[in-house]
Amino acid sequence: MRRLFHHHLPALTVIALALTIAGCADQGGIRPQAQVRDTATFDAGQAIGQAGAEAGWPQHAWWQAYNDPQLDALVQKAVAGNPSMAIAAARVRQAQSMAMVAHAGELPSAQLDAAIGRKDWSDNVYYGASFRDKLTWNNTATLGLTYNVDLWDRNKNATERAQDELHAVAADARAAQLDLESNVVRTYVQLALQYGLLDNTEAMLKEEQKILDLAHRRFTGGIGTQLEITQAESPLPETRRQIEALHESIALVRNQLAALLGEGPGAGDRIARPVLALHTAIGLPSALPAELVGRRPDISAARWRVEAAVRGIAVAKAAFYPNLNLLAGIGPAAAGGGMLSFLSMKNWQTTYGPAISLPIFEGGRLRGQLGATTAGYDIEVEHYNALLSQALKSISDQVVTLQSVARQQQQAGESVAAAQKNVDIATRAYQRGLTDYLNVLQAQTQWLRQQQIVQQLQARHLAAYAALTAALGGGLEPAAAPGTETEAAAGIASSRTLKAAAK
């Protein structure tokens, strides 16, 4: 019994020392400080609660609600041709490869090392007369097998961390696509606005030209003055300048659309005038904000990175424990003889056995790594919490904007009607000589301003709908039905892994 105890004493000593050193991983208060907020703790606010009837989540091709075939084609072309989409796809492939590299750490590895060397000895007597003018061979070949016994799940957690990062990068790619779709729609709305303003300004120019013609007729008839003609001519150059500026804006917006398509400016020249018609009522899904985590790709990516940080903490803690490898090697080795003589059976040798590595003194490196990894987890958690709060703010902002714009549009329509009536009255009074041209000019200026406000409000309505759709996460792919693997991989971390981070 005593001999047995003495036989196992070194092993027991090593194990006790390993556990003592490993215990340092939990010393010093190196623990996560941040907590993932439950979506139920967020108050969605009155704007979201009073947004209207249940509208469901945005459809896949959400931009089709604008009823403009040209916009549909532009969005599809941008997704297919914009370099940012290719970059996002490359990053996904890169993350897939890194996940494969991490998974390889859980599997056995084999490596063949072979060397065949021939040596021509020198004539130096230092080596002895027996080697003078002789050739010798030193040949080896070894097939080595290595397997890491993942006692503390270091390799497993490293693999799962790489998988979580892959999910996050895939969500980043979807976020980049949603951002591109939204940018195309908003830029297209801006193009429609410029055309609308151009229509108003050209209509104003026609009215000013009519007043100038009337001033000339009144002067010819002897009831007008040269001052009236000068006053009627004065606004024409400024109006023509505004028209030229709007043509410039249209060209620049077309160039911007072409860049979003990933093509040259020539592609923008072929873009026709938009014919947008949005008739969608304001409404939000009833599941806000609970399901927002799985719908918005940027929040999904942030949640996956929280998961990856949890795995990173587990990997950092496992570094405090012993690392056990199983090694085996087989192959021939021989010195002297011919090039292939070492392949004979008598020269074959085998080696096998365990190898253990144990951190004893590393100057605080492992504690520093654990502290940095834990702080990284806190950063990812707070980033996720901030994104969720910002997402709810964005949704509320767009709902408020859409509701306010709807009311402003009604009031602006009434103002346009009143301004048009004022222009007609002033023009008839001027024709009869009952008022001067300044009253007509003032009435026309007010009418133009109200027309521009109508166009701007319409553009705000169209842009706010795109912003609201983006804030809701856009539309999922057609295959991503509720309950599928895609939704399950949306970034909803399990309580088990989150609790593991706090241990």
Short mmCIF file of C-alpha atoms in Angstrom, two decimals:
data_model
loop_
_atom_site.label_atom_id
_atom_site.label_comp_id
_atom_site.label_asym_id
_atom_site.label_seq_id
_atom_site.Cartn_x
_atom_site.Cartn_y
_atom_site.Cartn_z
CA MET A 1 0.00 0.00 0.00
CA ARG A 2 2.88 2.34 0.86
CA ARG A 3 4.60 1.54 -2.43
CA LEU A 4 1.42 2.32 -4.31
CA PHE A 5 1.11 5.65 -2.50
CA HIS A 6 4.71 6.58 -3.29
CA HIS A 7 4.20 5.50 -6.89
CA HIS A 8 1.32 7.97 -7.39
CA LEU A 9 2.79 10.77 -5.27
CA PRO A 10 4.37 12.72 -8.20
CA ALA A 11 1.14 12.58 -10.18
CA LEU A 12 -0.91 13.74 -7.20
CA THR A 13 1.54 16.55 -6.59
CA VAL A 14 1.25 17.74 -10.19
CA ILE A 15 -2.55 17.64 -10.06
CA ALA A 16 -2.67 19.52 -6.76
CA LEU A 17 -0.26 22.15 -8.09
CA ALA A 18 -2.29 22.51 -11.28
CA LEU A 19 -5.52 23.03 -9.37
CA THR A 20 -3.85 25.55 -7.07
CA ILE A 21 -2.53 27.59 -9.96
CA ALA A 22 -5.81 27.26 -11.83
CA GLY A 23 -7.61 28.66 -8.81
CA CYS A 24 -5.91 31.98 -9.47
CA ALA A 25 -8.29 32.41 -12.40
CA ASP A 26 -11.09 33.33 -10.01
CA GLN A 27 -9.07 35.66 -7.81
CA GLY A 28 -8.88 39.42 -7.98
CA GLY A 29 -12.53 39.97 -8.89
CA ILE A 30 -12.07 39.44 -12.62
CA ARG A 31 -15.75 39.07 -13.50
CA PRO A 32 -18.11 40.63 -16.03
CA GLN A 33 -19.79 43.79 -14.82
CA ALA A 34 -22.29 44.44 -17.63
CA GLN A 35 -25.67 42.75 -17.95
CA VAL A 36 -27.72 42.15 -21.07
CA ARG A 37 -30.95 44.10 -20.71
CA ASP A 38 -34.19 42.24 -21.17
CA THR A 39 -36.28 43.77 -23.94
CA ALA A 40 -39.25 43.75 -21.57
CA THR A 41 -37.54 46.43 -19.47
CA PHE A 42 -37.67 48.96 -22.32
CA ASP A 43 -40.64 51.32 -22.43
CA ALA A 44 -41.62 51.62 -26.09
CA GLY A 45 -43.37 54.92 -25.49
CA GLN A 46 -46.63 56.47 -26.64
CA ALA A 47 -45.63 56.99 -30.27
CA ILE A 48 -45.01 53.29 -30.83
CA GLY A 49 -48.01 52.26 -28.76
CA GLN A 50 -50.35 54.54 -30.71
CA ALA A 51 -48.90 53.89 -34.17
CA GLY A 52 -52.06 52.25 -35.43
CA ALA A 53 -53.27 48.81 -36.35
CA GLU A 54 -51.10 45.69 -36.51
CA ALA A 55 -49.02 46.01 -39.66
CA GLY A 56 -46.70 43.01 -39.40
CA TRP A 57 -43.01 43.07 -40.17
CA PRO A 58 -41.70 44.51 -43.45
CA GLN A 59 -41.78 42.21 -46.45
CA HIS A 60 -38.65 41.01 -48.19
CA ALA A 61 -38.88 43.46 -51.10
CA TRP A 62 -40.22 46.29 -48.91
CA TRP A 63 -39.39 48.99 -51.45
CA GLN A 64 -42.09 47.64 -53.77
CA ALA A 65 -44.59 49.54 -51.61
CA TYR A 66 -43.53 52.66 -53.55
CA ASN A 67 -45.10 51.18 -56.71
CA ASP A 68 -42.25 52.27 -59.00
CA PRO A 69 -40.82 49.50 -61.25
CA GLN A 70 -37.72 51.56 -61.94
CA LEU A 71 -36.98 51.74 -58.20
CA ASP A 72 -37.38 47.95 -57.94
CA ALA A 73 -34.82 47.47 -60.70
CA LEU A 74 -32.39 49.97 -59.17
CA VAL A 75 -32.44 48.32 -55.75
CA GLN A 76 -31.89 44.87 -57.23
CA LYS A 77 -29.05 46.15 -59.41
CA ALA A 78 -27.41 47.89 -56.44
CA VAL A 79 -27.52 44.74 -54.30
CA ALA A 80 -25.99 42.75 -57.17
CA GLY A 81 -23.33 45.27 -58.22
CA ASN A 82 -22.32 47.49 -55.31
CA PRO A 83 -18.76 46.69 -54.12
CA SER A 84 -19.86 46.85 -50.47
CA MET A 85 -21.94 43.72 -51.06
CA ALA A 86 -18.93 41.88 -52.48
CA ILE A 87 -16.84 43.00 -49.49
CA ALA A 88 -19.52 41.77 -47.08
CA ALA A 89 -19.68 38.41 -48.86
CA ALA A 90 -15.89 38.08 -48.71
CA ARG A 91 -15.96 38.77 -44.98
CA VAL A 92 -18.50 35.99 -44.52
CA ARG A 93 -16.25 33.59 -46.43
CA GLN A 94 -13.32 34.72 -44.33
CA ALA A 95 -15.26 34.05 -41.12
CA GLN A 96 -16.26 30.62 -42.43
CA SER A 97 -12.62 29.77 -43.02
CA MET A 98 -11.63 30.97 -39.56
CA ALA A 99 -14.37 28.79 -38.08
CA MET A 100 -12.86 25.82 -39.92
CA VAL A 101 -9.44 26.68 -38.48
CA ALA A 102 -10.88 26.83 -34.96
CA HIS A 103 -12.71 23.52 -35.38
CA ALA A 104 -9.49 21.85 -36.50
CA GLY A 105 -8.18 22.33 -32.94
CA GLU A 106 -10.72 19.76 -31.70
CA LEU A 107 -9.55 17.08 -34.13
CA PRO A 108 -6.45 14.86 -34.19
CA SER A 109 -3.65 16.01 -36.44
CA ALA A 110 -1.07 14.02 -38.38
CA GLN A 111 2.15 15.24 -39.93
CA LEU A 112 4.84 13.53 -41.95
CA ASP A 113 8.40 14.75 -41.57
CA ALA A 114 11.12 13.18 -43.72
CA ALA A 115 14.74 14.07 -44.35
CA ILE A 116 17.33 12.39 -46.53
CA GLY A 117 20.80 13.79 -46.18
CA ARG A 118 24.09 12.79 -47.75
CA LYS A 119 27.36 14.02 -46.27
CA ASP A 120 30.73 14.12 -48.02
CA TRP A 121 33.31 14.25 -45.24
CA SER A 122 36.35 16.51 -45.49
CA ASP A 123 39.99 15.41 -45.46
CA ASN A 124 40.59 17.12 -42.12
CA VAL A 125 42.29 14.70 -39.77
CA TYR A 126 40.15 16.06 -36.96
CA TYR A 127 37.37 13.70 -38.08
CA GLY A 128 39.65 10.67 -38.15
CA ALA A 129 41.03 8.63 -40.96
CA SER A 130 38.00 6.35 -41.10
CA PHE A 131 35.74 9.18 -42.52
CA ARG A 132 38.22 10.60 -45.01
CA ASP A 133 36.89 10.64 -48.59
CA LYS A 134 33.67 8.85 -47.59
CA LEU A 135 29.97 9.49 -48.14
CA THR A 136 27.49 8.81 -45.37
CA TRP A 137 23.69 9.05 -45.17
CA ASN A 138 21.52 10.37 -42.38
CA ASN A 139 17.90 9.48 -43.21
CA THR A 140 14.76 9.92 -41.11
CA ALA A 141 11.01 9.72 -41.71
CA THR A 142 8.42 10.18 -38.97
CA LEU A 143 4.63 10.12 -39.08
CA GLY A 144 3.55 12.10 -36.03
CA LEU A 145 0.07 11.99 -34.51
CA THR A 146 -1.14 14.61 -32.02
CA TYR A 147 -4.41 14.92 -30.16
CA ASN A 148 -5.21 17.58 -27.60
CA VAL A 149 -7.31 16.21 -24.76
CA ASP A 150 -9.67 19.13 -24.32
CA LEU A 151 -10.19 18.63 -20.59
CA TRP A 152 -11.36 22.20 -19.96
CA ASP A 153 -13.28 22.73 -23.25
CA ARG A 154 -10.78 25.31 -24.45
CA ASN A 155 -10.88 24.09 -28.05
CA LYS A 156 -14.64 23.58 -27.95
CA ASN A 157 -15.24 27.12 -26.76
CA ALA A 158 -12.79 28.49 -29.32
CA THR A 159 -14.76 26.73 -32.05
CA GLU A 160 -18.08 28.04 -30.77
CA ARG A 161 -16.62 31.53 -30.49
CA ALA A 162 -15.60 31.36 -34.15
CA GLN A 163 -19.09 30.12 -35.05
CA ASP A 164 -20.66 33.01 -33.14
CA GLU A 165 -18.41 35.45 -34.96
CA LEU A 166 -19.47 33.84 -38.25
CA HIS A 167 -23.12 34.48 -37.34
CA ALA A 168 -22.24 38.07 -36.43
CA VAL A 169 -20.44 38.66 -39.73
CA ALA A 170 -23.38 37.19 -41.65
CA ALA A 171 -25.68 39.58 -39.78
CA ASP A 172 -23.29 42.43 -40.63
CA ALA A 173 -23.63 41.49 -44.30
CA ARG A 174 -27.42 41.66 -44.02
CA ALA A 175 -27.13 45.03 -42.26
CA ALA A 176 -24.93 46.31 -45.09
CA GLN A 177 -27.52 45.18 -47.62
CA LEU A 178 -30.34 46.86 -45.70
CA ASP A 179 -28.31 50.07 -45.48
CA LEU A 180 -27.69 49.95 -49.22
CA GLU A 181 -31.37 49.33 -50.00
CA SER A 182 -32.38 52.21 -47.75
CA ASN A 183 -29.80 54.55 -49.30
CA VAL A 184 -31.02 53.77 -52.82
CA VAL A 185 -34.63 54.44 -51.82
CA ARG A 186 -33.85 57.68 -50.00
CA THR A 187 -31.68 58.94 -52.86
CA TYR A 188 -34.42 58.04 -55.32
CA VAL A 189 -36.90 60.01 -53.19
CA GLN A 190 -34.50 62.96 -53.29
CA LEU A 191 -34.48 62.70 -57.09
CA ALA A 192 -38.28 62.81 -57.11
CA LEU A 193 -38.19 65.89 -54.87
CA GLN A 194 -35.84 67.74 -57.21
CA TYR A 195 -38.14 67.02 -60.13
CA GLY A 196 -41.12 68.30 -58.15
CA LEU A 197 -39.32 71.49 -57.21
CA LEU A 198 -38.33 71.91 -60.84
CA ASP A 199 -41.98 71.66 -61.91
CA ASN A 200 -42.96 74.33 -59.41
CA THR A 201 -40.18 76.67 -60.43
CA GLU A 202 -40.88 76.25 -64.15
CA ALA A 203 -44.56 76.95 -63.48
CA MET A 204 -43.51 80.07 -61.61
CA LEU A 205 -41.39 81.16 -64.57
CA LYS A 206 -44.39 80.81 -66.88
CA GLU A 207 -46.52 82.93 -64.57
CA GLU A 208 -43.82 85.59 -64.37
CA GLN A 209 -43.54 85.60 -68.14
CA LYS A 210 -47.31 86.10 -68.41
CA ILE A 211 -47.13 89.09 -66.08
CA LEU A 212 -44.29 90.57 -68.16
CA ASP A 213 -46.33 90.15 -71.34
CA LEU A 214 -49.27 91.83 -69.62
CA ALA A 215 -47.05 94.72 -68.52
CA HIS A 216 -45.94 95.24 -72.12
CA ARG A 217 -49.54 95.23 -73.36
CA ARG A 218 -50.56 97.73 -70.67
CA PHE A 219 -47.65 99.97 -71.60
CA THR A 220 -48.49 99.73 -75.31
CA GLY A 221 -52.12 100.55 -74.51
CA GLY A 222 -51.08 103.64 -72.62
CA ILE A 223 -52.29 102.48 -69.22
CA GLY A 224 -49.00 101.10 -67.91
CA THR A 225 -45.57 102.45 -67.13
CA GLN A 226 -41.99 101.49 -67.87
CA LEU A 227 -41.54 100.89 -64.12
CA GLU A 228 -44.11 98.10 -64.26
CA ILE A 229 -42.17 96.44 -67.09
CA THR A 230 -38.92 96.71 -65.12
CA GLN A 231 -40.56 95.27 -62.03
CA ALA A 232 -41.97 92.36 -64.05
CA GLU A 233 -38.57 91.61 -65.62
CA SER A 234 -36.61 91.65 -62.36
CA PRO A 235 -37.60 88.18 -60.95
CA LEU A 236 -37.06 86.29 -64.24
CA PRO A 237 -33.22 85.91 -64.01
CA GLU A 238 -33.43 84.59 -60.43
CA THR A 239 -36.12 82.10 -61.37
CA ARG A 240 -34.05 80.89 -64.33
CA ARG A 241 -31.07 80.54 -61.96
CA GLN A 242 -33.14 78.40 -59.63
CA ILE A 243 -34.15 76.20 -62.56
CA GLU A 244 -30.51 75.74 -63.53
CA ALA A 245 -29.62 74.89 -59.93
CA LEU A 246 -32.35 72.25 -59.86
CA HIS A 247 -31.05 70.71 -63.09
CA GLU A 248 -27.65 70.54 -61.41
CA SER A 249 -29.16 68.84 -58.36
CA ILE A 250 -30.93 66.29 -60.55
CA ALA A 251 -27.67 65.45 -62.33
CA LEU A 252 -25.80 65.10 -59.04
CA VAL A 253 -28.46 62.85 -57.53
CA ARG A 254 -28.35 60.68 -60.65
CA ASN A 255 -24.58 60.39 -60.23
CA GLN A 256 -25.11 59.36 -56.62
CA LEU A 257 -27.57 56.66 -57.66
CA ALA A 258 -25.10 55.39 -60.26
CA ALA A 259 -22.42 55.14 -57.57
CA LEU A 260 -24.80 53.16 -55.36
CA LEU A 261 -25.33 50.80 -58.29
CA GLY A 262 -21.57 50.31 -58.47
CA GLU A 263 -21.47 51.77 -62.00
CA GLY A 264 -20.21 54.88 -63.74
CA PRO A 265 -22.10 58.18 -64.05
CA GLY A 266 -23.42 57.08 -67.43
CA ALA A 267 -25.79 54.71 -65.65
CA GLY A 268 -27.34 57.68 -63.89
CA ASP A 269 -28.08 59.39 -67.20
CA ARG A 270 -30.45 56.57 -68.08
CA ILE A 271 -32.55 56.95 -64.92
CA ALA A 272 -35.96 58.37 -65.77
CA ARG A 273 -38.10 60.57 -63.60
CA PRO A 274 -39.48 58.73 -60.55
CA VAL A 275 -43.18 57.92 -60.35
CA LEU A 276 -43.45 57.13 -56.64
CA ALA A 277 -46.85 56.39 -55.12
CA LEU A 278 -46.84 55.25 -51.50
CA HIS A 279 -50.24 54.41 -50.01
CA THR A 280 -49.14 52.37 -46.99
CA ALA A 281 -50.70 53.35 -43.68
CA ILE A 282 -48.65 53.68 -40.51
CA GLY A 283 -48.61 50.51 -38.46
CA LEU A 284 -46.16 48.52 -36.38
CA PRO A 285 -45.82 44.87 -35.35
CA SER A 286 -47.42 44.14 -32.00
CA ALA A 287 -44.33 42.22 -30.83
CA LEU A 288 -42.11 45.30 -30.40
CA PRO A 289 -39.59 45.37 -28.88
CA ALA A 290 -39.38 41.66 -27.97
CA GLU A 291 -38.78 40.38 -31.52
CA LEU A 292 -36.66 43.32 -32.62
CA VAL A 293 -33.52 41.46 -31.51
CA GLY A 294 -34.08 38.83 -34.15
CA ARG A 295 -35.24 41.20 -36.87
CA ARG A 296 -32.66 44.00 -36.97
CA PRO A 297 -29.40 42.65 -38.38
CA ASP A 298 -27.15 45.08 -36.50
CA ILE A 299 -28.73 44.11 -33.16
CA SER A 300 -28.49 40.46 -34.16
CA ALA A 301 -24.79 40.89 -34.91
CA ALA A 302 -24.24 42.61 -31.56
CA ARG A 303 -25.97 39.77 -29.72
CA TRP A 304 -23.85 37.16 -31.49
CA ARG A 305 -20.73 39.06 -30.47
CA VAL A 306 -21.93 38.93 -26.86
CA GLU A 307 -22.10 35.15 -27.31
CA ALA A 308 -18.60 35.13 -28.79
CA ALA A 309 -17.33 37.16 -25.84
CA VAL A 310 -18.81 34.58 -23.45
CA ARG A 311 -16.84 31.87 -25.23
CA GLY A 312 -13.75 34.06 -25.15
CA ILE A 313 -13.95 34.26 -21.36
CA ALA A 314 -14.18 30.48 -21.16
CA VAL A 315 -11.10 30.15 -23.39
CA ALA A 316 -9.18 32.64 -21.25
CA LYS A 317 -10.08 30.75 -18.06
CA ALA A 318 -9.06 27.43 -19.58
CA ALA A 319 -5.56 28.82 -20.16
CA PHE A 320 -4.97 28.60 -16.37
CA TYR A 321 -5.38 24.82 -16.41
CA PRO A 322 -2.95 22.13 -17.59
CA ASN A 323 -2.87 21.34 -21.28
CA LEU A 324 -2.69 17.62 -22.07
CA ASN A 325 -1.63 16.26 -25.46
CA LEU A 326 -1.41 12.66 -26.64
CA LEU A 327 1.58 12.15 -28.92
CA ALA A 328 2.58 9.24 -31.13
CA GLY A 329 5.18 8.84 -33.83
CA ILE A 330 6.33 6.06 -36.10
CA GLY A 331 8.99 5.91 -38.78
CA PRO A 332 12.47 4.74 -39.74
CA ALA A 333 15.73 6.43 -38.84
CA ALA A 334 19.21 5.35 -39.88
CA ALA A 335 22.68 6.76 -40.32
CA GLY A 336 25.01 5.40 -42.94
CA GLY A 337 24.10 3.02 -45.69
CA GLY A 338 22.32 3.92 -48.91
CA MET A 339 19.57 6.37 -49.61
CA LEU A 340 16.75 3.81 -49.14
CA SER A 341 18.39 1.37 -46.76
CA PHE A 342 16.84 3.13 -43.78
CA LEU A 343 13.42 1.78 -44.86
CA SER A 344 14.31 -1.69 -43.64
CA MET A 345 12.25 -2.93 -40.71
CA LYS A 346 15.16 -3.01 -38.30
CA ASN A 347 15.45 0.80 -38.54
CA TRP A 348 11.79 1.51 -37.66
CA GLN A 349 11.02 3.09 -34.31
CA THR A 350 7.89 4.22 -32.46
CA THR A 351 7.27 6.81 -29.78
CA TYR A 352 4.06 7.47 -27.85
CA GLY A 353 2.88 8.99 -24.62
CA PRO A 354 1.21 12.01 -23.05
CA ALA A 355 2.66 15.50 -22.84
CA ILE A 356 1.47 18.05 -20.31
CA SER A 357 2.14 21.75 -20.12
CA LEU A 358 1.35 23.73 -17.01
CA PRO A 359 1.62 27.50 -16.48
CA ILE A 360 3.56 28.11 -13.28
CA PHE A 361 4.86 31.66 -13.51
CA GLU A 362 3.96 33.91 -16.43
CA GLY A 363 4.20 37.37 -14.89
CA GLY A 364 0.45 38.02 -14.83
CA ARG A 365 -0.01 37.36 -18.55
CA LEU A 366 -2.95 34.98 -18.09
CA ARG A 367 -4.68 37.26 -15.62
CA GLY A 368 -4.20 40.14 -18.03
CA GLN A 369 -5.71 38.11 -20.85
CA LEU A 370 -8.69 37.16 -18.70
CA GLY A 371 -9.18 40.76 -17.59
CA ALA A 372 -9.02 42.04 -21.17
CA THR A 373 -11.43 39.36 -22.40
CA THR A 374 -13.87 40.10 -19.57
CA ALA A 375 -13.73 43.82 -20.30
CA GLY A 376 -14.35 42.99 -23.96
CA TYR A 377 -17.48 41.13 -22.93
CA ASP A 378 -18.69 44.19 -21.00
CA ILE A 379 -18.07 46.34 -24.08
CA GLU A 380 -20.09 44.02 -26.33
CA VAL A 381 -22.96 43.85 -23.83
CA GLU A 382 -23.21 47.61 -23.47
CA HIS A 383 -22.93 48.01 -27.24
CA TYR A 384 -25.86 45.64 -27.63
CA ASN A 385 -27.89 47.47 -24.99
CA ALA A 386 -27.17 50.81 -26.66
CA LEU A 387 -28.17 49.48 -30.09
CA LEU A 388 -31.47 48.18 -28.77
CA SER A 389 -32.24 51.53 -27.13
CA GLN A 390 -31.23 53.40 -30.29
CA ALA A 391 -33.38 51.13 -32.43
CA LEU A 392 -36.47 51.87 -30.38
CA LYS A 393 -35.66 55.59 -30.58
CA SER A 394 -35.34 55.38 -34.38
CA ILE A 395 -38.69 53.62 -34.68
CA SER A 396 -40.38 56.15 -32.42
CA ASP A 397 -38.77 59.06 -34.31
CA GLN A 398 -40.05 57.86 -37.68
CA VAL A 399 -43.54 57.19 -36.32
CA VAL A 400 -43.65 60.71 -34.89
CA THR A 401 -42.41 62.10 -38.20
CA LEU A 402 -44.93 60.19 -40.29
CA GLN A 403 -47.83 61.23 -38.08
CA SER A 404 -46.73 64.86 -38.03
CA VAL A 405 -46.07 64.96 -41.78
CA ALA A 406 -49.55 63.61 -42.46
CA ARG A 407 -51.08 66.47 -40.50
CA GLN A 408 -48.74 69.02 -42.09
CA GLN A 409 -49.62 67.78 -45.57
CA GLN A 410 -53.29 68.48 -44.94
CA GLN A 411 -52.51 71.96 -43.68
CA ALA A 412 -50.09 72.64 -46.54
CA GLY A 413 -52.75 71.65 -49.06
CA GLU A 414 -55.07 74.23 -47.59
CA SER A 415 -52.29 76.83 -47.75
CA VAL A 416 -51.63 76.09 -51.42
CA ALA A 417 -55.30 76.51 -52.25
CA ALA A 418 -55.41 79.83 -50.41
CA ALA A 419 -52.18 81.02 -52.08
CA GLN A 420 -53.48 80.08 -55.53
CA LYS A 421 -56.70 82.01 -54.85
CA ASN A 422 -54.64 85.01 -53.78
CA VAL A 423 -52.58 84.86 -56.99
CA ASP A 424 -55.72 84.77 -59.14
CA ILE A 425 -57.24 87.76 -57.33
CA ALA A 426 -54.02 89.81 -57.52
CA THR A 427 -53.55 89.00 -61.21
CA ARG A 428 -57.11 90.05 -62.15
CA ALA A 429 -56.77 93.23 -60.10
CA TYR A 430 -53.51 94.05 -61.87
CA GLN A 431 -55.10 93.42 -65.27
CA ARG A 432 -57.82 95.95 -64.41
CA GLY A 433 -55.35 98.47 -63.05
CA LEU A 434 -56.68 98.18 -59.51
CA THR A 435 -53.33 97.24 -57.93
CA ASP A 436 -49.63 97.36 -58.77
CA TYR A 437 -47.30 94.57 -59.76
CA LEU A 438 -45.74 94.23 -56.30
CA ASN A 439 -48.93 92.65 -54.97
CA VAL A 440 -48.89 90.13 -57.81
CA LEU A 441 -45.22 89.31 -57.20
CA GLN A 442 -45.82 88.85 -53.50
CA ALA A 443 -48.78 86.53 -54.14
CA GLN A 444 -46.79 84.45 -56.62
CA THR A 445 -43.84 84.18 -54.23
CA GLN A 446 -46.13 82.92 -51.49
CA TRP A 447 -47.71 80.39 -53.85
CA LEU A 448 -44.32 79.07 -54.93
CA ARG A 449 -43.20 78.74 -51.32
CA GLN A 450 -46.31 76.74 -50.41
CA GLN A 451 -45.86 74.50 -53.43
CA GLN A 452 -42.29 73.78 -52.40
CA ILE A 453 -43.44 72.94 -48.87
CA VAL A 454 -45.92 70.42 -50.32
CA GLN A 455 -43.16 68.78 -52.34
CA GLN A 456 -40.81 68.68 -49.36
CA LEU A 457 -43.46 67.17 -47.10
CA GLN A 458 -44.16 64.47 -49.67
CA ALA A 459 -40.44 63.67 -49.84
CA ARG A 460 -40.25 63.56 -46.02
CA HIS A 461 -43.16 61.13 -45.97
CA LEU A 462 -41.50 58.84 -48.51
CA ALA A 463 -38.10 59.01 -46.79
CA ALA A 464 -39.57 58.48 -43.32
CA TYR A 465 -41.25 55.28 -44.46
CA ALA A 466 -37.89 53.99 -45.72
CA ALA A 467 -36.24 54.99 -42.44
CA LEU A 468 -38.98 53.28 -40.42
CA THR A 469 -38.58 50.11 -42.46
CA ALA A 470 -34.81 50.16 -41.90
CA ALA A 471 -35.33 50.76 -38.18
CA LEU A 472 -37.53 47.66 -38.08
CA GLY A 473 -34.77 45.62 -39.71
CA GLY A 474 -36.05 45.54 -43.27
CA GLY A 475 -37.42 42.33 -44.72
CA LEU A 476 -36.01 38.88 -44.07
CA GLU A 477 -35.16 36.55 -46.90
CA PRO A 478 -38.17 34.58 -48.22
CA ALA A 479 -36.84 31.34 -46.67
CA ALA A 480 -36.51 32.90 -43.23
CA ALA A 481 -39.91 31.95 -41.92
CA PRO A 482 -40.63 32.17 -38.17
CA GLY A 483 -39.18 29.28 -36.24
CA THR A 484 -36.58 28.35 -38.84
CA GLU A 485 -32.87 28.06 -38.23
CA THR A 486 -32.34 31.55 -39.65
CA GLU A 487 -34.52 33.12 -36.98
CA ALA A 488 -33.01 30.93 -34.28
CA ALA A 489 -29.59 32.18 -35.36
CA ALA A 490 -30.74 35.78 -35.13
CA GLY A 491 -28.66 36.43 -32.05
CA ILE A 492 -30.89 35.45 -29.13
CA ALA A 493 -28.30 34.21 -26.64
CA SER A 494 -29.21 31.40 -24.31
CA SER A 495 -29.35 32.05 -20.59
CA ARG A 496 -26.93 29.18 -20.04
CA THR A 497 -24.06 30.89 -21.86
CA LEU A 498 -24.79 34.28 -20.35
CA LYS A 499 -24.77 32.80 -16.86
CA ALA A 500 -21.49 31.07 -17.67
CA ALA A 501 -19.88 34.44 -18.34
CA ALA A 502 -20.70 35.66 -14.86
CA LYS A 503 -19.10 32.71 -13.10
#
